[in-house]
Amino acid sequence: MFLSAPPVPVLAVSGGAGSGKTTLANGIARALPGTRIVHLDHCFHTSPELAPVVAAVEGDGFVIDFSDPLSLDWDRVRDALDAGAGEDTRLLLIEGTFALLPALASVARWSVYVDTPADLRLARKLLRKAGEGVDPEISLRGYLAHGRDAHDRHVEPLRSTAGLVVDGTRPSGELVGQIVAMLGL
């Protein structure tokens, strides 16, 4: 997959589900006006015919495996990058579990991996799902069935490619300050 570099500086922020990527991205955007965020969660295929699938943990059939990078819809990624790189954009921040895949990392000037222990990531994800009115049991079953292994296989290896690894257990304001200082914008 080849992506053209946007005409603005790009920061890629990756880490496991529940690591604190979105909270961190929102904090950076508040600290640096003119930051536009591309949430990779909005760039996945929506049709199981176009993406890897796993057995549904509730009911019969199969569902898209969002823990597999092949589930990303690169047309949606391209469109999101193009839309985010407007005239008033000071920084384009790509946020998502797969933000450090080579195709995305190649257009980023800076890269960050949010390193958070698995138990804390899972607890945050379950609390978020419960807050959204989604039965957290579905997420927990998915994590046990394939999510944990998929993280080890697809997400954790991206850690070694990051220019900066931050401790996702630290307060988000502290991490935002560390990253903003690194950016020098």
PDB file of N, CA, C and O in Angstrom, residues 63-133:
ATOM      1  N   VAL A  63     -18.098 -12.124  11.727  1.00  0.00           N
ATOM      2  CA  VAL A  63     -18.031 -10.666  11.790  1.00  0.00           C
ATOM      3  C   VAL A  63     -16.635 -10.224  11.357  1.00  0.00           C
ATOM      4  O   VAL A  63     -15.686 -11.003  11.388  1.00  0.00           O
ATOM      5  N   ILE A  64     -16.537  -8.963  10.953  1.00  0.00           N
ATOM      6  CA  ILE A  64     -15.241  -8.415  10.554  1.00  0.00           C
ATOM      7  C   ILE A  64     -14.282  -8.472  11.742  1.00  0.00           C
ATOM      8  O   ILE A  64     -14.643  -8.142  12.872  1.00  0.00           O
ATOM      9  N   ASP A  65     -13.061  -8.883  11.469  1.00  0.00           N
ATOM     10  CA  ASP A  65     -12.020  -8.944  12.495  1.00  0.00           C
ATOM     11  C   ASP A  65     -11.272  -7.608  12.510  1.00  0.00           C
ATOM     12  O   ASP A  65     -10.311  -7.415  11.768  1.00  0.00           O
ATOM     13  N   PHE A  66     -11.742  -6.683  13.345  1.00  0.00           N
ATOM     14  CA  PHE A  66     -11.128  -5.357  13.418  1.00  0.00           C
ATOM     15  C   PHE A  66      -9.758  -5.387  14.079  1.00  0.00           C
ATOM     16  O   PHE A  66      -9.074  -4.373  14.116  1.00  0.00           O
ATOM     17  N   SER A  67      -9.346  -6.540  14.581  1.00  0.00           N
ATOM     18  CA  SER A  67      -8.011  -6.660  15.176  1.00  0.00           C
ATOM     19  C   SER A  67      -6.982  -7.137  14.155  1.00  0.00           C
ATOM     20  O   SER A  67      -5.849  -7.428  14.504  1.00  0.00           O
ATOM     21  N   ASP A  68      -7.376  -7.175  12.883  1.00  0.00           N
ATOM     22  CA  ASP A  68      -6.485  -7.565  11.798  1.00  0.00           C
ATOM     23  C   ASP A  68      -6.283  -6.353  10.889  1.00  0.00           C
ATOM     24  O   ASP A  68      -7.254  -5.762  10.412  1.00  0.00           O
ATOM     25  N   PRO A  69      -5.039  -5.953  10.630  1.00  0.00           N
ATOM     26  CA  PRO A  69      -4.805  -4.764   9.797  1.00  0.00           C
ATOM     27  C   PRO A  69      -5.360  -4.891   8.373  1.00  0.00           C
ATOM     28  O   PRO A  69      -5.591  -3.875   7.716  1.00  0.00           O
ATOM     29  N   LEU A  70      -5.609  -6.101   7.903  1.00  0.00           N
ATOM     30  CA  LEU A  70      -6.190  -6.264   6.572  1.00  0.00           C
ATOM     31  C   LEU A  70      -7.641  -5.799   6.525  1.00  0.00           C
ATOM     32  O   LEU A  70      -8.218  -5.685   5.443  1.00  0.00           O
ATOM     33  N   SER A  71      -8.217  -5.473   7.685  1.00  0.00           N
ATOM     34  CA  SER A  71      -9.579  -4.944   7.735  1.00  0.00           C
ATOM     35  C   SER A  71      -9.640  -3.451   7.412  1.00  0.00           C
ATOM     36  O   SER A  71     -10.718  -2.907   7.217  1.00  0.00           O
ATOM     37  N   LEU A  72      -8.476  -2.794   7.365  1.00  0.00           N
ATOM     38  CA  LEU A  72      -8.464  -1.372   7.007  1.00  0.00           C
ATOM     39  C   LEU A  72      -8.869  -1.205   5.549  1.00  0.00           C
ATOM     40  O   LEU A  72      -8.421  -1.942   4.678  1.00  0.00           O
ATOM     41  N   ASP A  73      -9.694  -0.211   5.306  1.00  0.00           N
ATOM     42  CA  ASP A  73     -10.110   0.152   3.951  1.00  0.00           C
ATOM     43  C   ASP A  73      -9.223   1.320   3.516  1.00  0.00           C
ATOM     44  O   ASP A  73      -9.406   2.457   3.962  1.00  0.00           O
ATOM     45  N   TRP A  74      -8.252   1.044   2.675  1.00  0.00           N
ATOM     46  CA  TRP A  74      -7.253   2.047   2.321  1.00  0.00           C
ATOM     47  C   TRP A  74      -7.839   3.212   1.538  1.00  0.00           C
ATOM     48  O   TRP A  74      -7.294   4.326   1.581  1.00  0.00           O
ATOM     49  N   ASP A  75      -8.947   3.006   0.842  1.00  0.00           N
ATOM     50  CA  ASP A  75      -9.618   4.136   0.192  1.00  0.00           C
ATOM     51  C   ASP A  75     -10.154   5.099   1.249  1.00  0.00           C
ATOM     52  O   ASP A  75     -10.044   6.318   1.104  1.00  0.00           O
ATOM     53  N   ARG A  76     -10.731   4.556   2.308  1.00  0.00           N
ATOM     54  CA  ARG A  76     -11.213   5.406   3.401  1.00  0.00           C
ATOM     55  C   ARG A  76     -10.053   6.120   4.095  1.00  0.00           C
ATOM     56  O   ARG A  76     -10.175   7.278   4.484  1.00  0.00           O
ATOM     57  N   VAL A  77      -8.943   5.415   4.268  1.00  0.00           N
ATOM     58  CA  VAL A  77      -7.770   6.041   4.887  1.00  0.00           C
ATOM     59  C   VAL A  77      -7.308   7.216   4.034  1.00  0.00           C
ATOM     60  O   VAL A  77      -7.090   8.326   4.548  1.00  0.00           O
ATOM     61  N   ARG A  78      -7.158   6.999   2.729  1.00  0.00           N
ATOM     62  CA  ARG A  78      -6.734   8.066   1.818  1.00  0.00           C
ATOM     63  C   ARG A  78      -7.688   9.262   1.885  1.00  0.00           C
ATOM     64  O   ARG A  78      -7.255  10.411   1.962  1.00  0.00           O
ATOM     65  N   ASP A  79      -8.979   8.983   1.842  1.00  0.00           N
ATOM     66  CA  ASP A  79      -9.979  10.058   1.901  1.00  0.00           C
ATOM     67  C   ASP A  79      -9.872  10.832   3.216  1.00  0.00           C
ATOM     68  O   ASP A  79      -9.979  12.063   3.219  1.00  0.00           O
ATOM     69  N   ALA A  80      -9.672  10.126   4.314  1.00  0.00           N
ATOM     70  CA  ALA A  80      -9.568  10.789   5.618  1.00  0.00           C
ATOM     71  C   ALA A  80      -8.309  11.659   5.694  1.00  0.00           C
ATOM     72  O   ALA A  80      -8.350  12.772   6.227  1.00  0.00           O
ATOM     73  N   LEU A  81      -7.201  11.169   5.155  1.00  0.00           N
ATOM     74  CA  LEU A  81      -5.974  11.962   5.141  1.00  0.00           C
ATOM     75  C   LEU A  81      -6.149  13.210   4.285  1.00  0.00           C
ATOM     76  O   LEU A  81      -5.752  14.312   4.679  1.00  0.00           O
ATOM     77  N   ASP A  82      -6.750  13.046   3.117  1.00  0.00           N
ATOM     78  CA  ASP A  82      -6.985  14.187   2.228  1.00  0.00           C
ATOM     79  C   ASP A  82      -7.894  15.224   2.891  1.00  0.00           C
ATOM     80  O   ASP A  82      -7.636  16.426   2.830  1.00  0.00           O
ATOM     81  N   ALA A  83      -8.956  14.743   3.538  1.00  0.00           N
ATOM     82  CA  ALA A  83      -9.899  15.656   4.190  1.00  0.00           C
ATOM     83  C   ALA A  83      -9.250  16.376   5.369  1.00  0.00           C
ATOM     84  O   ALA A  83      -9.559  17.543   5.639  1.00  0.00           O
ATOM     85  N   GLY A  84      -8.350  15.702   6.063  1.00  0.00           N
ATOM     86  CA  GLY A  84      -7.716  16.301   7.232  1.00  0.00           C
ATOM     87  C   GLY A  84      -6.620  17.289   6.918  1.00  0.00           C
ATOM     88  O   GLY A  84      -6.269  18.128   7.745  1.00  0.00           O
ATOM     89  N   ALA A  85      -6.063  17.219   5.714  1.00  0.00           N
ATOM     90  CA  ALA A  85      -4.915  18.054   5.354  1.00  0.00           C
ATOM     91  C   ALA A  85      -5.354  19.348   4.686  1.00  0.00           C
ATOM     92  O   ALA A  85      -4.866  19.708   3.625  1.00  0.00           O
ATOM     93  N   GLY A  86      -6.262  20.074   5.321  1.00  0.00           N
ATOM     94  CA  GLY A  86      -6.751  21.335   4.760  1.00  0.00           C
ATOM     95  C   GLY A  86      -5.793  22.485   4.984  1.00  0.00           C
ATOM     96  O   GLY A  86      -4.764  22.359   5.650  1.00  0.00           O
ATOM     97  N   GLU A  87      -6.160  23.645   4.420  1.00  0.00           N
ATOM     98  CA  GLU A  87      -5.322  24.844   4.504  1.00  0.00           C
ATOM     99  C   GLU A  87      -5.048  25.268   5.937  1.00  0.00           C
ATOM    100  O   GLU A  87      -3.981  25.790   6.244  1.00  0.00           O
ATOM    101  N   ASP A  88      -6.026  25.066   6.815  1.00  0.00           N
ATOM    102  CA  ASP A  88      -5.883  25.516   8.201  1.00  0.00           C
ATOM    103  C   ASP A  88      -5.302  24.444   9.119  1.00  0.00           C
ATOM    104  O   ASP A  88      -5.257  24.614  10.332  1.00  0.00           O
ATOM    105  N   THR A  89      -4.826  23.344   8.538  1.00  0.00           N
ATOM    106  CA  THR A  89      -4.283  22.255   9.342  1.00  0.00           C
ATOM    107  C   THR A  89      -2.824  22.527   9.689  1.00  0.00           C
ATOM    108  O   THR A  89      -1.985  22.672   8.801  1.00  0.00           O
ATOM    109  N   ARG A  90      -2.549  22.566  10.971  1.00  0.00           N
ATOM    110  CA  ARG A  90      -1.185  22.768  11.471  1.00  0.00           C
ATOM    111  C   ARG A  90      -0.482  21.423  11.661  1.00  0.00           C
ATOM    112  O   ARG A  90       0.721  21.290  11.451  1.00  0.00           O
ATOM    113  N   LEU A  91      -1.267  20.422  12.109  1.00  0.00           N
ATOM    114  CA  LEU A  91      -0.749  19.079  12.353  1.00  0.00           C
ATOM    115  C   LEU A  91      -1.850  18.087  12.024  1.00  0.00           C
ATOM    116  O   LEU A  91      -2.989  18.265  12.453  1.00  0.00           O
ATOM    117  N   LEU A  92      -1.518  17.048  11.278  1.00  0.00           N
ATOM    118  CA  LEU A  92      -2.448  15.965  10.999  1.00  0.00           C
ATOM    119  C   LEU A  92      -2.030  14.793  11.885  1.00  0.00           C
ATOM    120  O   LEU A  92      -0.898  14.316  11.806  1.00  0.00           O
ATOM    121  N   LEU A  93      -2.946  14.366  12.745  1.00  0.00           N
ATOM    122  CA  LEU A  93      -2.656  13.313  13.713  1.00  0.00           C
ATOM    123  C   LEU A  93      -3.449  12.068  13.328  1.00  0.00           C
ATOM    124  O   LEU A  93      -4.674  12.100  13.309  1.00  0.00           O
ATOM    125  N   ILE A  94      -2.739  11.001  12.992  1.00  0.00           N
ATOM    126  CA  ILE A  94      -3.370   9.719  12.670  1.00  0.00           C
ATOM    127  C   ILE A  94      -3.362   8.887  13.939  1.00  0.00           C
ATOM    128  O   ILE A  94      -2.307   8.633  14.516  1.00  0.00           O
ATOM    129  N   GLU A  95      -4.549   8.468  14.367  1.00  0.00           N
ATOM    130  CA  GLU A  95      -4.697   7.768  15.642  1.00  0.00           C
ATOM    131  C   GLU A  95      -5.409   6.445  15.414  1.00  0.00           C
ATOM    132  O   GLU A  95      -6.459   6.408  14.800  1.00  0.00           O
ATOM    133  N   GLY A  96      -4.787   5.355  15.874  1.00  0.00           N
ATOM    134  CA  GLY A  96      -5.424   4.051  15.757  1.00  0.00           C
ATOM    135  C   GLY A  96      -4.451   2.924  16.045  1.00  0.00           C
ATOM    136  O   GLY A  96      -3.234   3.121  16.046  1.00  0.00           O
ATOM    137  N   THR A  97      -4.994   1.743  16.279  1.00  0.00           N
ATOM    138  CA  THR A  97      -4.133   0.609  16.608  1.00  0.00           C
ATOM    139  C   THR A  97      -3.097   0.353  15.518  1.00  0.00           C
ATOM    140  O   THR A  97      -1.986  -0.072  15.805  1.00  0.00           O
ATOM    141  N   PHE A  98      -3.461   0.630  14.277  1.00  0.00           N
ATOM    142  CA  PHE A  98      -2.558   0.325  13.164  1.00  0.00           C
ATOM    143  C   PHE A  98      -1.902   1.570  12.560  1.00  0.00           C
ATOM    144  O   PHE A  98      -1.436   1.553  11.420  1.00  0.00           O
ATOM    145  N   ALA A  99      -1.831   2.647  13.313  1.00  0.00           N
ATOM    146  CA  ALA A  99      -1.269   3.900  12.802  1.00  0.00           C
ATOM    147  C   ALA A  99       0.216   3.801  12.476  1.00  0.00           C
ATOM    148  O   ALA A  99       0.738   4.645  11.752  1.00  0.00           O
ATOM    149  N   LEU A 100       0.902   2.784  12.988  1.00  0.00           N
ATOM    150  CA  LEU A 100       2.327   2.642  12.702  1.00  0.00           C
ATOM    151  C   LEU A 100       2.623   1.558  11.664  1.00  0.00           C
ATOM    152  O   LEU A 100       3.780   1.160  11.488  1.00  0.00           O
ATOM    153  N   LEU A 101       1.581   1.101  10.966  1.00  0.00           N
ATOM    154  CA  LEU A 101       1.850   0.210   9.835  1.00  0.00           C
ATOM    155  C   LEU A 101       2.759   0.938   8.860  1.00  0.00           C
ATOM    156  O   LEU A 101       2.692   2.175   8.744  1.00  0.00           O
ATOM    157  N   PRO A 102       3.607   0.228   8.134  1.00  0.00           N
ATOM    158  CA  PRO A 102       4.574   0.901   7.254  1.00  0.00           C
ATOM    159  C   PRO A 102       3.969   1.943   6.308  1.00  0.00           C
ATOM    160  O   PRO A 102       4.544   3.020   6.131  1.00  0.00           O
ATOM    161  N   ALA A 103       2.818   1.662   5.713  1.00  0.00           N
ATOM    162  CA  ALA A 103       2.215   2.613   4.770  1.00  0.00           C
ATOM    163  C   ALA A 103       1.871   3.935   5.453  1.00  0.00           C
ATOM    164  O   ALA A 103       2.014   5.004   4.844  1.00  0.00           O
ATOM    165  N   LEU A 104       1.429   3.878   6.697  1.00  0.00           N
ATOM    166  CA  LEU A 104       1.081   5.104   7.423  1.00  0.00           C
ATOM    167  C   LEU A 104       2.317   5.744   8.047  1.00  0.00           C
ATOM    168  O   LEU A 104       2.489   6.961   8.007  1.00  0.00           O
ATOM    169  N   ALA A 105       3.178   4.923   8.615  1.00  0.00           N
ATOM    170  CA  ALA A 105       4.403   5.452   9.234  1.00  0.00           C
ATOM    171  C   ALA A 105       5.266   6.172   8.206  1.00  0.00           C
ATOM    172  O   ALA A 105       5.966   7.129   8.544  1.00  0.00           O
ATOM    173  N   SER A 106       5.194   5.756   6.948  1.00  0.00           N
ATOM    174  CA  SER A 106       6.023   6.367   5.910  1.00  0.00           C
ATOM    175  C   SER A 106       5.632   7.816   5.626  1.00  0.00           C
ATOM    176  O   SER A 106       6.442   8.574   5.092  1.00  0.00           O
ATOM    177  N   VAL A 107       4.419   8.228   5.972  1.00  0.00           N
ATOM    178  CA  VAL A 107       4.005   9.613   5.740  1.00  0.00           C
ATOM    179  C   VAL A 107       4.080  10.447   7.027  1.00  0.00           C
ATOM    180  O   VAL A 107       3.804  11.645   7.001  1.00  0.00           O
ATOM    181  N   ALA A 108       4.459   9.825   8.129  1.00  0.00           N
ATOM    182  CA  ALA A 108       4.507  10.524   9.415  1.00  0.00           C
ATOM    183  C   ALA A 108       5.904  11.050   9.707  1.00  0.00           C
ATOM    184  O   ALA A 108       6.892  10.338   9.546  1.00  0.00           O
ATOM    185  N   ARG A 109       5.972  12.283  10.153  1.00  0.00           N
ATOM    186  CA  ARG A 109       7.241  12.864  10.589  1.00  0.00           C
ATOM    187  C   ARG A 109       7.599  12.343  11.979  1.00  0.00           C
ATOM    188  O   ARG A 109       8.770  12.164  12.299  1.00  0.00           O
ATOM    189  N   TRP A 110       6.557  12.120  12.823  1.00  0.00           N
ATOM    190  CA  TRP A 110       6.757  11.629  14.174  1.00  0.00           C
ATOM    191  C   TRP A 110       5.863  10.423  14.412  1.00  0.00           C
ATOM    192  O   TRP A 110       4.777  10.319  13.832  1.00  0.00           O
ATOM    193  N   SER A 111       6.308   9.543  15.299  1.00  0.00           N
ATOM    194  CA  SER A 111       5.492   8.366  15.629  1.00  0.00           C
ATOM    195  C   SER A 111       5.578   8.080  17.121  1.00  0.00           C
ATOM    196  O   SER A 111       6.643   8.190  17.726  1.00  0.00           O
ATOM    197  N   VAL A 112       4.417   7.723  17.683  1.00  0.00           N
ATOM    198  CA  VAL A 112       4.309   7.465  19.120  1.00  0.00           C
ATOM    199  C   VAL A 112       3.552   6.159  19.311  1.00  0.00           C
ATOM    200  O   VAL A 112       2.555   5.900  18.631  1.00  0.00           O
ATOM    201  N   TYR A 113       4.019   5.355  20.249  1.00  0.00           N
ATOM    202  CA  TYR A 113       3.310   4.143  20.655  1.00  0.00           C
ATOM    203  C   TYR A 113       2.932   4.311  22.120  1.00  0.00           C
ATOM    204  O   TYR A 113       3.784   4.621  22.958  1.00  0.00           O
ATOM    205  N   VAL A 114       1.644   4.120  22.427  1.00  0.00           N
ATOM    206  CA  VAL A 114       1.159   4.220  23.798  1.00  0.00           C
ATOM    207  C   VAL A 114       1.204   2.819  24.401  1.00  0.00           C
ATOM    208  O   VAL A 114       0.411   1.952  24.051  1.00  0.00           O
ATOM    209  N   ASP A 115       2.154   2.608  25.294  1.00  0.00           N
ATOM    210  CA  ASP A 115       2.395   1.300  25.894  1.00  0.00           C
ATOM    211  C   ASP A 115       1.626   1.201  27.206  1.00  0.00           C
ATOM    212  O   ASP A 115       1.938   1.903  28.172  1.00  0.00           O
ATOM    213  N   THR A 116       0.612   0.347  27.218  1.00  0.00           N
ATOM    214  CA  THR A 116      -0.274   0.207  28.368  1.00  0.00           C
ATOM    215  C   THR A 116      -0.458  -1.275  28.661  1.00  0.00           C
ATOM    216  O   THR A 116      -0.684  -2.057  27.728  1.00  0.00           O
ATOM    217  N   PRO A 117      -0.370  -1.694  29.918  1.00  0.00           N
ATOM    218  CA  PRO A 117      -0.542  -3.114  30.253  1.00  0.00           C
ATOM    219  C   PRO A 117      -1.901  -3.647  29.781  1.00  0.00           C
ATOM    220  O   PRO A 117      -2.907  -2.933  29.778  1.00  0.00           O
ATOM    221  N   ALA A 118      -1.908  -4.928  29.419  1.00  0.00           N
ATOM    222  CA  ALA A 118      -3.102  -5.562  28.857  1.00  0.00           C
ATOM    223  C   ALA A 118      -4.309  -5.479  29.787  1.00  0.00           C
ATOM    224  O   ALA A 118      -5.431  -5.227  29.329  1.00  0.00           O
ATOM    225  N   ASP A 119      -4.103  -5.656  31.093  1.00  0.00           N
ATOM    226  CA  ASP A 119      -5.259  -5.626  31.996  1.00  0.00           C
ATOM    227  C   ASP A 119      -5.903  -4.245  32.037  1.00  0.00           C
ATOM    228  O   ASP A 119      -7.127  -4.118  32.035  1.00  0.00           O
ATOM    229  N   LEU A 120      -5.090  -3.199  32.003  1.00  0.00           N
ATOM    230  CA  LEU A 120      -5.628  -1.838  32.011  1.00  0.00           C
ATOM    231  C   LEU A 120      -6.311  -1.516  30.685  1.00  0.00           C
ATOM    232  O   LEU A 120      -7.384  -0.897  30.657  1.00  0.00           O
ATOM    233  N   ARG A 121      -5.720  -1.944  29.574  1.00  0.00           N
ATOM    234  CA  ARG A 121      -6.351  -1.734  28.266  1.00  0.00           C
ATOM    235  C   ARG A 121      -7.722  -2.405  28.217  1.00  0.00           C
ATOM    236  O   ARG A 121      -8.710  -1.818  27.766  1.00  0.00           O
ATOM    237  N   LEU A 122      -7.790  -3.645  28.694  1.00  0.00           N
ATOM    238  CA  LEU A 122      -9.056  -4.380  28.672  1.00  0.00           C
ATOM    239  C   LEU A 122     -10.084  -3.707  29.581  1.00  0.00           C
ATOM    240  O   LEU A 122     -11.245  -3.532  29.189  1.00  0.00           O
ATOM    241  N   ALA A 123      -9.682  -3.299  30.769  1.00  0.00           N
ATOM    242  CA  ALA A 123     -10.613  -2.635  31.684  1.00  0.00           C
ATOM    243  C   ALA A 123     -11.154  -1.346  31.071  1.00  0.00           C
ATOM    244  O   ALA A 123     -12.364  -1.080  31.122  1.00  0.00           O
ATOM    245  N   ARG A 124     -10.290  -0.554  30.458  1.00  0.00           N
ATOM    246  CA  ARG A 124     -10.731   0.695  29.823  1.00  0.00           C
ATOM    247  C   ARG A 124     -11.711   0.411  28.689  1.00  0.00           C
ATOM    248  O   ARG A 124     -12.724   1.103  28.543  1.00  0.00           O
ATOM    249  N   LYS A 125     -11.403  -0.595  27.880  1.00  0.00           N
ATOM    250  CA  LYS A 125     -12.283  -0.925  26.756  1.00  0.00           C
ATOM    251  C   LYS A 125     -13.657  -1.377  27.261  1.00  0.00           C
ATOM    252  O   LYS A 125     -14.689  -0.959  26.720  1.00  0.00           O
ATOM    253  N   LEU A 126     -13.673  -2.226  28.273  1.00  0.00           N
ATOM    254  CA  LEU A 126     -14.953  -2.707  28.799  1.00  0.00           C
ATOM    255  C   LEU A 126     -15.765  -1.570  29.412  1.00  0.00           C
ATOM    256  O   LEU A 126     -16.993  -1.510  29.233  1.00  0.00           O
ATOM    257  N   LEU A 127     -15.110  -0.662  30.118  1.00  0.00           N
ATOM    258  CA  LEU A 127     -15.814   0.491  30.681  1.00  0.00           C
ATOM    259  C   LEU A 127     -16.366   1.392  29.577  1.00  0.00           C
ATOM    260  O   LEU A 127     -17.487   1.903  29.682  1.00  0.00           O
ATOM    261  N   ARG A 128     -15.590   1.587  28.520  1.00  0.00           N
ATOM    262  CA  ARG A 128     -16.060   2.402  27.388  1.00  0.00           C
ATOM    263  C   ARG A 128     -17.275   1.758  26.743  1.00  0.00           C
ATOM    264  O   ARG A 128     -18.277   2.424  26.475  1.00  0.00           O
ATOM    265  N   LYS A 129     -17.210   0.450  26.497  1.00  0.00           N
ATOM    266  CA  LYS A 129     -18.344  -0.258  25.879  1.00  0.00           C
ATOM    267  C   LYS A 129     -19.584  -0.171  26.763  1.00  0.00           C
ATOM    268  O   LYS A 129     -20.684   0.078  26.275  1.00  0.00           O
ATOM    269  N   ALA A 130     -19.409  -0.373  28.069  1.00  0.00           N
ATOM    270  CA  ALA A 130     -20.546  -0.287  28.995  1.00  0.00           C
ATOM    271  C   ALA A 130     -21.140   1.115  28.954  1.00  0.00           C
ATOM    272  O   ALA A 130     -22.369   1.280  28.957  1.00  0.00           O
ATOM    273  N   GLY A 131     -20.282   2.129  28.902  1.00  0.00           N
ATOM    274  CA  GLY A 131     -20.743   3.514  28.821  1.00  0.00           C
ATOM    275  C   GLY A 131     -21.485   3.821  27.533  1.00  0.00           C
ATOM    276  O   GLY A 131     -22.315   4.731  27.486  1.00  0.00           O
ATOM    277  N   GLU A 132     -21.182   3.072  26.474  1.00  0.00           N
ATOM    278  CA  GLU A 132     -21.864   3.245  25.185  1.00  0.00           C
ATOM    279  C   GLU A 132     -23.148   2.425  25.118  1.00  0.00           C
ATOM    280  O   GLU A 132     -23.829   2.427  24.101  1.00  0.00           O
ATOM    281  N   GLY A 133     -23.444   1.703  26.202  1.00  0.00           N
ATOM    282  CA  GLY A 133     -24.642   0.877  26.216  1.00  0.00           C
ATOM    283  C   GLY A 133     -24.474  -0.461  25.528  1.00  0.00           C
ATOM    284  O   GLY A 133     -25.449  -1.152  25.245  1.00  0.00           O
TER     285      GLY A 133
END
